[in-house]
């Protein structure tokens, strides 16, 4: 019996990336089910799935004492490949496909202003908080600033700048908290910030930037506003990935 | 063929990362400066032009769309392979960063809405349907 188990382990480790696809697929399915049944779609499935991923990474750390989360469990090592910088960057760049230049122009000046303001303010807030918590190297500061932008901008920035995994994990967690808060709080604050027309939805999307958060939050507020907010939000991560590890890092390095 | 799309995507990423590394070299840091962003800036006009001139067949598109459609699962895998244990020990930094950035951004919505005030048409299409929750 144990022999069979060991043989299974070897087999799964050999097919590690395929095992990862199956496991992550099951996790995503489960998360969307929870989102649907327990939160009636209020909390988007993607946010629950990422939270589940972070939890699993925590458990992996406890089990193995390693630094790569659940990917340190040999059978699940493929998750590290699937979520590694290579495939992740490929998928992120792929999301830019289909974005039309005219659509960007349609968002107009207020869209562009809100995008720039959103990205820069997020970085400033994240960098300040990280600084307050004792981080002093420009790469880590910028990475956590990126996390305050979105849970993608943080890791992309961190990988490009070569920071430690724990800083990247912090940036993912910060971005995830942002995304979940935007999803949950938007309907409640909408009346106070004038979020009731396409123009303000567009600005809202550019300022928040987290596509899932913006789409989820606006869907509960007023479904008709979703495309406006989502339109600017989709540019946000790209802009953050462009500015974060370049201009913003250089600025942070000069200041610190 | 799907591989054409995936090859285009991969080519853009490689070019972006190489450009980013060169940029890093130029400014004197051994880091990849903005590579992913540069790759996106290559892919957007590149694919736009190919589609416009009718050179992109549907299977080619599929070769790109597949990767964008498994973006969230890949992010889930990324989250699952981080050193979360160490991050949790790092204290409430993620929570504080997340909460403060959301609050400040909310406040900025009406501020920026006032800048460059309205083309009247954009206000018209207010919706009255509040009941239908998704």
Short mmCIF file of C-alpha atoms in Angstrom, two decimals:
data_model
loop_
_atom_site.label_atom_id
_atom_site.label_comp_id
_atom_site.label_asym_id
_atom_site.label_seq_id
_atom_site.Cartn_x
_atom_site.Cartn_y
_atom_site.Cartn_z
CA UNK A 1 0.00 0.00 0.00
CA UNK A 2 2.70 2.49 0.95
CA UNK A 3 4.59 1.41 -2.15
CA UNK A 4 1.59 2.34 -4.24
CA UNK A 5 1.35 5.71 -2.51
CA UNK A 6 5.00 6.40 -3.17
CA UNK A 7 4.56 5.39 -6.79
CA UNK A 8 1.63 7.79 -7.05
CA UNK A 9 3.69 10.56 -5.55
CA UNK A 10 6.46 10.01 -8.06
CA UNK A 11 3.92 9.96 -10.86
CA UNK A 12 2.24 13.21 -9.79
CA UNK A 13 5.62 14.89 -9.35
CA UNK A 14 6.59 13.77 -12.84
CA UNK A 15 3.41 15.33 -14.24
CA UNK A 16 3.72 18.30 -11.90
CA UNK A 17 2.50 21.04 -14.23
CA UNK A 18 -0.49 18.97 -15.30
CA UNK A 19 -1.25 18.21 -11.65
CA UNK A 20 -1.12 21.96 -11.02
CA UNK A 21 -3.64 22.70 -13.79
CA UNK A 22 -6.03 20.14 -12.29
CA UNK A 23 -5.61 21.35 -8.70
CA UNK A 24 -5.86 25.06 -9.53
CA UNK A 25 -8.86 24.36 -11.75
CA UNK A 26 -10.60 22.63 -8.86
CA UNK A 27 -9.74 25.54 -6.55
CA UNK A 28 -11.16 28.09 -8.97
CA UNK A 29 -14.32 26.03 -9.46
CA UNK A 30 -14.81 25.74 -5.71
CA UNK A 31 -14.25 29.49 -5.25
CA UNK A 32 -16.81 30.45 -7.85
CA UNK A 33 -19.26 28.08 -6.20
CA UNK A 34 -18.69 29.76 -2.83
CA UNK A 35 -19.00 33.19 -4.45
CA UNK A 36 -22.30 32.19 -6.01
CA UNK A 37 -23.88 30.34 -3.09
CA UNK A 38 -22.55 32.12 -0.02
CA UNK A 39 -22.09 35.70 -1.20
CA UNK A 40 -24.58 35.69 -4.10
CA UNK A 41 -21.85 37.02 -6.36
CA UNK A 42 -21.07 40.02 -4.18
CA UNK A 43 -17.55 38.84 -3.58
CA UNK A 44 -16.16 37.85 -6.95
CA UNK A 45 -15.00 34.25 -7.40
CA UNK A 46 -11.55 35.39 -8.50
CA UNK A 47 -10.95 37.17 -5.18
CA UNK A 48 -11.99 34.09 -3.22
CA UNK A 49 -9.74 31.91 -5.39
CA UNK A 50 -6.71 34.13 -4.78
CA UNK A 51 -7.47 34.19 -1.05
CA UNK A 52 -7.65 30.40 -1.14
CA UNK A 53 -4.28 30.39 -2.93
CA UNK A 54 -2.72 32.56 -0.21
CA UNK A 55 -4.19 30.29 2.48
CA UNK A 56 -2.78 27.24 0.73
CA UNK A 57 0.61 28.94 0.54
CA UNK A 58 0.43 29.57 4.28
CA UNK A 59 -0.36 25.90 4.93
CA UNK A 60 2.49 24.90 2.60
CA UNK A 61 4.86 27.07 4.59
CA UNK A 62 3.73 25.47 7.84
CA UNK A 63 4.05 21.95 6.43
CA UNK A 64 7.43 22.23 4.76
CA UNK A 65 9.13 25.24 6.32
CA UNK A 66 10.05 26.28 2.78
CA UNK A 67 9.75 29.61 1.01
CA UNK A 68 7.63 28.72 -1.99
CA UNK A 69 4.28 28.17 -0.32
CA UNK A 70 2.40 25.07 -1.37
CA UNK A 71 4.85 24.56 -4.26
CA UNK A 72 7.32 23.16 -1.73
CA UNK A 73 5.10 20.10 -1.36
CA UNK A 74 6.69 17.91 -4.00
CA UNK A 75 3.46 16.65 -5.52
CA UNK A 76 2.30 20.25 -6.00
CA UNK A 77 5.60 21.69 -7.23
CA UNK A 78 3.95 22.38 -10.59
CA UNK A 79 1.96 25.19 -9.00
CA UNK A 80 5.26 27.04 -8.69
CA UNK A 81 5.84 26.64 -12.42
CA UNK A 82 2.29 27.62 -13.32
CA UNK A 83 2.41 30.69 -11.07
CA UNK A 84 6.04 31.52 -11.83
CA UNK A 85 7.14 34.72 -13.51
CA UNK A 86 7.34 33.17 -16.98
CA UNK A 87 3.75 32.02 -17.50
CA UNK A 88 2.40 34.82 -15.38
CA UNK A 89 3.97 37.54 -17.52
CA UNK A 90 2.80 35.75 -20.67
CA UNK A 91 -0.80 35.70 -19.42
CA UNK A 92 -0.68 39.31 -18.27
CA UNK A 93 0.59 40.54 -21.63
CA UNK A 94 -2.11 38.45 -23.32
CA UNK A 95 -4.82 40.38 -21.47
CA UNK A 96 -3.74 43.49 -23.40
CA UNK A 97 -4.84 41.77 -26.61
CA UNK A 98 -8.02 43.25 -28.00
CA UNK A 99 -7.52 46.64 -26.40
CA UNK A 100 -8.18 49.19 -29.11
CA UNK A 101 -6.38 52.48 -29.29
CA UNK A 102 -9.62 54.33 -30.14
CA UNK A 103 -11.27 53.01 -27.02
CA UNK A 104 -8.49 54.51 -25.01
CA UNK A 105 -8.97 57.85 -26.69
CA UNK A 106 -12.69 57.65 -25.94
CA UNK A 107 -11.98 57.68 -22.24
CA UNK A 108 -10.76 61.24 -22.76
CA UNK A 109 -8.74 63.50 -20.55
CA UNK A 110 -10.57 62.64 -17.33
CA UNK A 111 -9.90 58.94 -17.95
CA UNK A 112 -6.20 59.54 -18.47
CA UNK A 113 -5.95 61.87 -15.47
CA UNK A 114 -7.73 59.35 -13.25
CA UNK A 115 -5.49 56.51 -14.46
CA UNK A 116 -2.29 58.41 -13.79
CA UNK A 117 -3.57 59.71 -10.47
CA UNK A 118 -4.77 56.24 -9.48
CA UNK A 119 -1.47 54.52 -10.23
CA UNK A 120 0.73 57.20 -8.70
CA UNK A 121 -1.38 57.69 -5.56
CA UNK A 122 -1.49 53.92 -4.97
CA UNK A 123 2.28 53.69 -5.22
CA UNK A 124 2.76 56.65 -2.89
CA UNK A 125 0.40 55.21 -0.26
CA UNK A 126 1.97 51.74 -0.49
CA UNK A 127 5.52 53.09 -0.32
CA UNK A 128 4.66 55.26 2.70
CA UNK A 129 3.07 52.36 4.58
CA UNK A 130 6.00 50.07 3.77
CA UNK A 131 8.41 52.79 4.88
CA UNK A 132 6.50 53.16 8.15
CA UNK A 133 6.91 49.43 8.69
CA UNK A 134 10.66 49.67 8.39
CA UNK A 135 11.36 48.82 4.75
CA UNK A 136 14.19 50.94 3.41
CA UNK A 137 15.37 49.38 0.13
CA UNK A 138 13.86 50.96 -2.97
CA UNK A 139 12.99 47.62 -4.63
CA UNK A 140 10.90 46.33 -1.70
CA UNK A 141 9.25 49.72 -1.19
CA UNK A 142 8.28 49.94 -4.86
CA UNK A 143 6.97 46.35 -4.82
CA UNK A 144 4.65 46.99 -1.88
CA UNK A 145 3.63 50.24 -3.56
CA UNK A 146 2.78 48.14 -6.62
CA UNK A 147 0.69 45.84 -4.42
CA UNK A 148 -1.31 48.86 -3.32
CA UNK A 149 -1.99 49.37 -7.03
CA UNK A 150 -3.11 45.82 -7.87
CA UNK A 151 -2.14 42.29 -6.94
CA UNK A 152 -0.55 42.01 -10.39
CA UNK A 153 1.48 45.21 -10.45
CA UNK A 154 3.12 44.24 -7.13
CA UNK A 155 4.49 40.84 -8.19
CA UNK A 156 5.46 42.02 -11.68
CA UNK A 157 7.37 44.92 -10.13
CA UNK A 158 8.89 42.69 -7.45
CA UNK A 159 10.05 40.05 -9.92
CA UNK A 160 11.56 42.63 -12.23
CA UNK A 161 13.40 44.25 -9.32
CA UNK A 162 14.43 40.93 -7.79
CA UNK A 163 12.92 41.19 -4.29
CA UNK A 164 12.27 38.33 -1.87
CA UNK A 165 9.17 36.18 -2.08
CA UNK A 166 7.84 37.39 1.26
CA UNK A 167 7.72 40.97 -0.02
CA UNK A 168 5.90 39.76 -3.12
CA UNK A 169 3.44 37.87 -0.91
CA UNK A 170 2.80 41.09 1.02
CA UNK A 171 2.15 42.96 -2.20
CA UNK A 172 -0.31 40.29 -3.38
CA UNK A 173 -2.11 40.44 -0.03
CA UNK A 174 -2.33 44.26 -0.15
CA UNK A 175 -3.72 44.15 -3.68
CA UNK A 176 -6.19 41.47 -2.73
CA UNK A 177 -7.44 43.45 0.25
CA UNK A 178 -7.88 46.44 -2.04
CA UNK A 179 -9.80 44.38 -4.58
CA UNK A 180 -12.10 42.85 -1.97
CA UNK A 181 -12.74 46.19 -0.25
CA UNK A 182 -13.64 47.86 -3.54
CA UNK A 183 -16.04 45.02 -4.32
CA UNK A 184 -17.75 45.21 -0.95
CA UNK A 185 -17.69 48.94 -0.17
CA UNK A 186 -18.50 50.51 -3.55
CA UNK A 187 -22.31 50.20 -3.27
CA UNK A 188 -22.22 51.84 0.16
CA UNK A 189 -19.98 54.80 -0.70
CA UNK A 190 -21.38 55.37 -4.21
CA UNK A 191 -23.95 58.01 -3.14
CA UNK A 192 -21.31 59.99 -1.26
CA UNK A 193 -18.78 60.19 -4.08
CA UNK A 194 -21.25 60.91 -6.88
CA UNK A 195 -20.85 57.51 -8.48
CA UNK A 196 -24.09 57.50 -10.46
CA UNK A 197 -23.15 58.37 -14.03
CA UNK A 198 -20.88 56.98 -16.75
CA UNK A 199 -18.33 59.76 -16.38
CA UNK A 200 -17.74 59.21 -12.69
CA UNK A 201 -17.75 55.43 -13.25
CA UNK A 202 -14.99 55.90 -15.78
CA UNK A 203 -12.97 57.98 -13.33
CA UNK A 204 -13.71 55.49 -10.57
CA UNK A 205 -12.31 52.65 -12.71
CA UNK A 206 -9.14 54.59 -13.44
CA UNK A 207 -8.57 55.49 -9.80
CA UNK A 208 -9.23 52.04 -8.33
CA UNK A 209 -7.70 49.98 -11.10
CA UNK A 210 -8.55 46.58 -9.74
CA UNK A 211 -10.68 45.22 -12.59
CA UNK A 212 -12.40 42.53 -10.54
CA UNK A 213 -13.03 44.96 -7.68
CA UNK A 214 -14.38 47.67 -9.96
CA UNK A 215 -16.54 45.32 -12.01
CA UNK A 216 -17.86 43.56 -8.90
CA UNK A 217 -18.50 46.76 -6.97
CA UNK A 218 -20.22 48.53 -9.86
CA UNK A 219 -22.34 45.49 -10.69
CA UNK A 220 -24.00 45.76 -7.29
CA UNK A 221 -24.19 49.57 -7.43
CA UNK A 222 -25.63 49.81 -10.94
CA UNK A 223 -24.95 47.18 -13.62
CA UNK A 224 -25.09 49.79 -16.38
CA UNK A 225 -21.96 51.46 -15.06
CA UNK A 226 -19.81 48.32 -15.27
CA UNK A 227 -18.47 48.76 -18.82
CA UNK A 228 -17.40 52.36 -18.12
CA UNK A 229 -15.49 51.50 -14.98
CA UNK A 230 -14.04 48.33 -16.45
CA UNK A 231 -12.83 50.19 -19.54
CA UNK A 232 -10.41 52.42 -17.64
CA UNK A 233 -9.58 49.76 -15.06
CA UNK A 234 -8.27 47.44 -17.76
CA UNK A 235 -5.59 49.97 -18.64
CA UNK A 236 -4.53 50.40 -15.05
CA UNK A 237 -2.56 47.19 -14.52
CA UNK A 238 -0.70 47.67 -17.79
CA UNK A 239 0.19 51.24 -16.87
CA UNK A 240 1.27 50.12 -13.39
CA UNK A 241 3.47 47.35 -14.83
CA UNK A 242 5.04 49.90 -17.15
CA UNK A 243 5.61 52.71 -14.63
CA UNK A 244 6.25 50.66 -11.47
CA UNK A 245 9.52 48.92 -12.21
CA UNK A 246 10.76 51.90 -14.25
CA UNK A 247 10.05 55.53 -13.47
CA UNK A 248 8.51 54.97 -10.05
CA UNK A 249 11.34 52.68 -8.94
CA UNK A 250 13.90 55.22 -10.09
CA UNK A 251 12.09 57.99 -8.23
CA UNK A 252 11.84 55.91 -5.06
CA UNK A 253 15.51 55.01 -5.32
CA UNK A 254 16.44 58.66 -5.60
CA UNK A 255 14.28 59.69 -2.65
CA UNK A 256 15.22 56.90 -0.22
CA UNK B 1 -2.83 28.23 -36.48
CA UNK B 2 -2.98 28.82 -32.76
CA UNK B 3 0.78 28.67 -32.45
CA UNK B 4 1.10 31.84 -34.57
CA UNK B 5 -0.82 33.76 -31.93
CA UNK B 6 1.12 32.27 -29.05
CA UNK B 7 4.36 32.95 -30.94
CA UNK B 8 3.37 36.59 -31.50
CA UNK B 9 2.55 36.94 -27.82
CA UNK B 10 5.80 35.26 -26.77
CA UNK B 11 7.80 37.37 -29.21
CA UNK B 12 6.32 40.55 -27.71
CA UNK B 13 7.10 39.38 -24.18
CA UNK B 14 10.69 38.44 -25.02
CA UNK B 15 11.23 41.72 -26.86
CA UNK B 16 9.71 43.62 -23.94
CA UNK B 17 11.83 41.88 -21.33
CA UNK B 18 14.99 42.33 -23.40
CA UNK B 19 14.19 46.02 -23.87
CA UNK B 20 13.47 46.31 -20.15
CA UNK B 21 16.79 44.73 -19.25
CA UNK B 22 18.62 47.03 -21.66
CA UNK B 23 16.84 50.02 -20.18
CA UNK B 24 17.98 48.84 -16.75
CA UNK B 25 21.54 48.56 -18.01
CA UNK B 26 21.35 52.10 -19.42
CA UNK B 27 20.24 53.63 -16.13
CA UNK B 28 22.72 51.55 -14.19
CA UNK B 29 20.56 48.97 -12.40
CA UNK B 30 20.81 45.26 -13.13
CA UNK B 31 17.02 44.95 -13.32
CA UNK B 32 14.27 44.51 -15.82
CA UNK B 33 12.75 47.96 -16.08
CA UNK B 34 9.12 47.87 -17.23
CA UNK B 35 9.50 44.84 -19.52
CA UNK B 36 5.93 43.57 -19.19
CA UNK B 37 4.53 47.04 -19.86
CA UNK B 38 6.73 47.43 -22.94
CA UNK B 39 5.53 43.99 -24.15
CA UNK B 40 1.92 45.17 -23.86
CA UNK B 41 2.75 48.34 -25.77
CA UNK B 42 4.14 46.13 -28.54
CA UNK B 43 1.22 43.69 -28.59
CA UNK B 44 -1.59 46.28 -28.66
CA UNK B 45 -0.65 48.12 -31.87
CA UNK B 46 0.83 44.94 -33.40
CA UNK B 47 -2.32 42.88 -33.03
CA UNK B 48 -4.50 45.88 -33.86
CA UNK B 49 -2.69 46.29 -37.18
CA UNK B 50 -2.82 42.56 -37.97
CA UNK B 51 -6.55 42.45 -37.28
CA UNK B 52 -7.27 45.56 -39.28
CA UNK B 53 -5.38 44.35 -42.30
CA UNK B 54 -7.19 41.03 -42.02
CA UNK B 55 -4.03 39.05 -41.46
CA UNK B 56 -5.16 37.50 -38.22
CA UNK B 57 -7.19 34.32 -38.60
CA UNK B 58 -9.52 33.20 -35.78
CA UNK B 59 -7.24 30.27 -34.75
CA UNK B 60 -4.36 32.72 -34.41
CA UNK B 61 -6.46 34.80 -32.03
CA UNK B 62 -7.25 31.69 -30.02
CA UNK B 63 -3.53 31.23 -29.46
CA UNK B 64 -3.49 34.55 -27.60
CA UNK B 65 -6.94 34.44 -26.04
CA UNK B 66 -6.25 31.15 -24.30
CA UNK B 67 -3.47 32.73 -22.29
CA UNK B 68 -5.50 35.77 -21.34
CA UNK B 69 -8.38 33.53 -20.28
CA UNK B 70 -6.28 31.53 -17.81
CA UNK B 71 -4.85 34.68 -16.29
CA UNK B 72 -6.82 34.39 -13.03
CA UNK B 73 -5.90 30.71 -12.46
CA UNK B 74 -2.26 31.62 -13.02
CA UNK B 75 -2.57 34.42 -10.47
CA UNK B 76 -4.11 31.88 -8.06
CA UNK B 77 -1.12 29.59 -8.61
CA UNK B 78 1.20 32.56 -8.09
CA UNK B 79 -0.52 33.40 -4.80
CA UNK B 80 -0.24 29.76 -3.71
CA UNK B 81 3.51 29.70 -4.28
CA UNK B 82 4.51 32.79 -2.31
CA UNK B 83 6.14 32.87 1.10
CA UNK B 84 2.90 33.82 2.85
CA UNK B 85 4.02 32.47 6.20
CA UNK B 86 6.84 35.01 6.36
CA UNK B 87 4.54 37.74 5.06
CA UNK B 88 1.98 37.09 7.80
CA UNK B 89 4.72 37.36 10.38
CA UNK B 90 5.55 40.74 8.83
CA UNK B 91 2.49 42.21 10.51
CA UNK B 92 -0.54 44.14 9.33
CA UNK B 93 1.30 46.04 6.61
CA UNK B 94 -0.76 44.54 3.75
CA UNK B 95 -4.01 45.29 5.54
CA UNK B 96 -3.06 48.88 6.30
CA UNK B 97 -1.74 49.50 2.78
CA UNK B 98 -4.88 47.99 1.22
CA UNK B 99 -7.36 49.85 3.41
CA UNK B 100 -5.67 53.25 3.19
CA UNK B 101 -5.25 53.15 -0.59
CA UNK B 102 -8.94 52.30 -1.07
CA UNK B 103 -10.11 55.09 1.24
CA UNK B 104 -7.90 57.69 -0.42
CA UNK B 105 -8.95 56.58 -3.89
CA UNK B 106 -12.63 56.81 -2.98
CA UNK B 107 -12.10 60.39 -1.82
CA UNK B 108 -10.36 61.26 -5.09
CA UNK B 109 -13.34 60.23 -7.26
CA UNK B 110 -15.36 63.45 -6.73
CA UNK B 111 -12.17 65.53 -6.82
CA UNK B 112 -11.16 64.31 -10.27
CA UNK B 113 -14.77 64.33 -11.49
CA UNK B 114 -14.66 68.09 -11.09
CA UNK B 115 -11.61 68.47 -13.34
CA UNK B 116 -12.32 69.11 -17.00
CA UNK B 117 -16.06 69.20 -16.42
CA UNK B 118 -18.64 67.52 -18.39
CA UNK B 119 -19.55 66.99 -21.86
CA UNK B 120 -23.27 67.19 -21.19
CA UNK B 121 -24.09 63.99 -23.09
CA UNK B 122 -22.26 61.75 -20.69
CA UNK B 123 -24.68 62.60 -17.89
CA UNK B 124 -27.82 61.72 -19.80
CA UNK B 125 -27.74 57.97 -19.63
CA UNK B 126 -28.48 57.65 -15.97
CA UNK B 127 -30.18 54.45 -15.13
CA UNK B 128 -33.17 54.00 -12.93
CA UNK B 129 -32.90 50.28 -12.45
CA UNK B 130 -31.62 49.68 -8.99
CA UNK B 131 -33.43 46.51 -8.08
CA UNK B 132 -31.86 43.93 -10.31
CA UNK B 133 -28.91 42.52 -8.49
CA UNK B 134 -26.75 40.16 -10.43
#
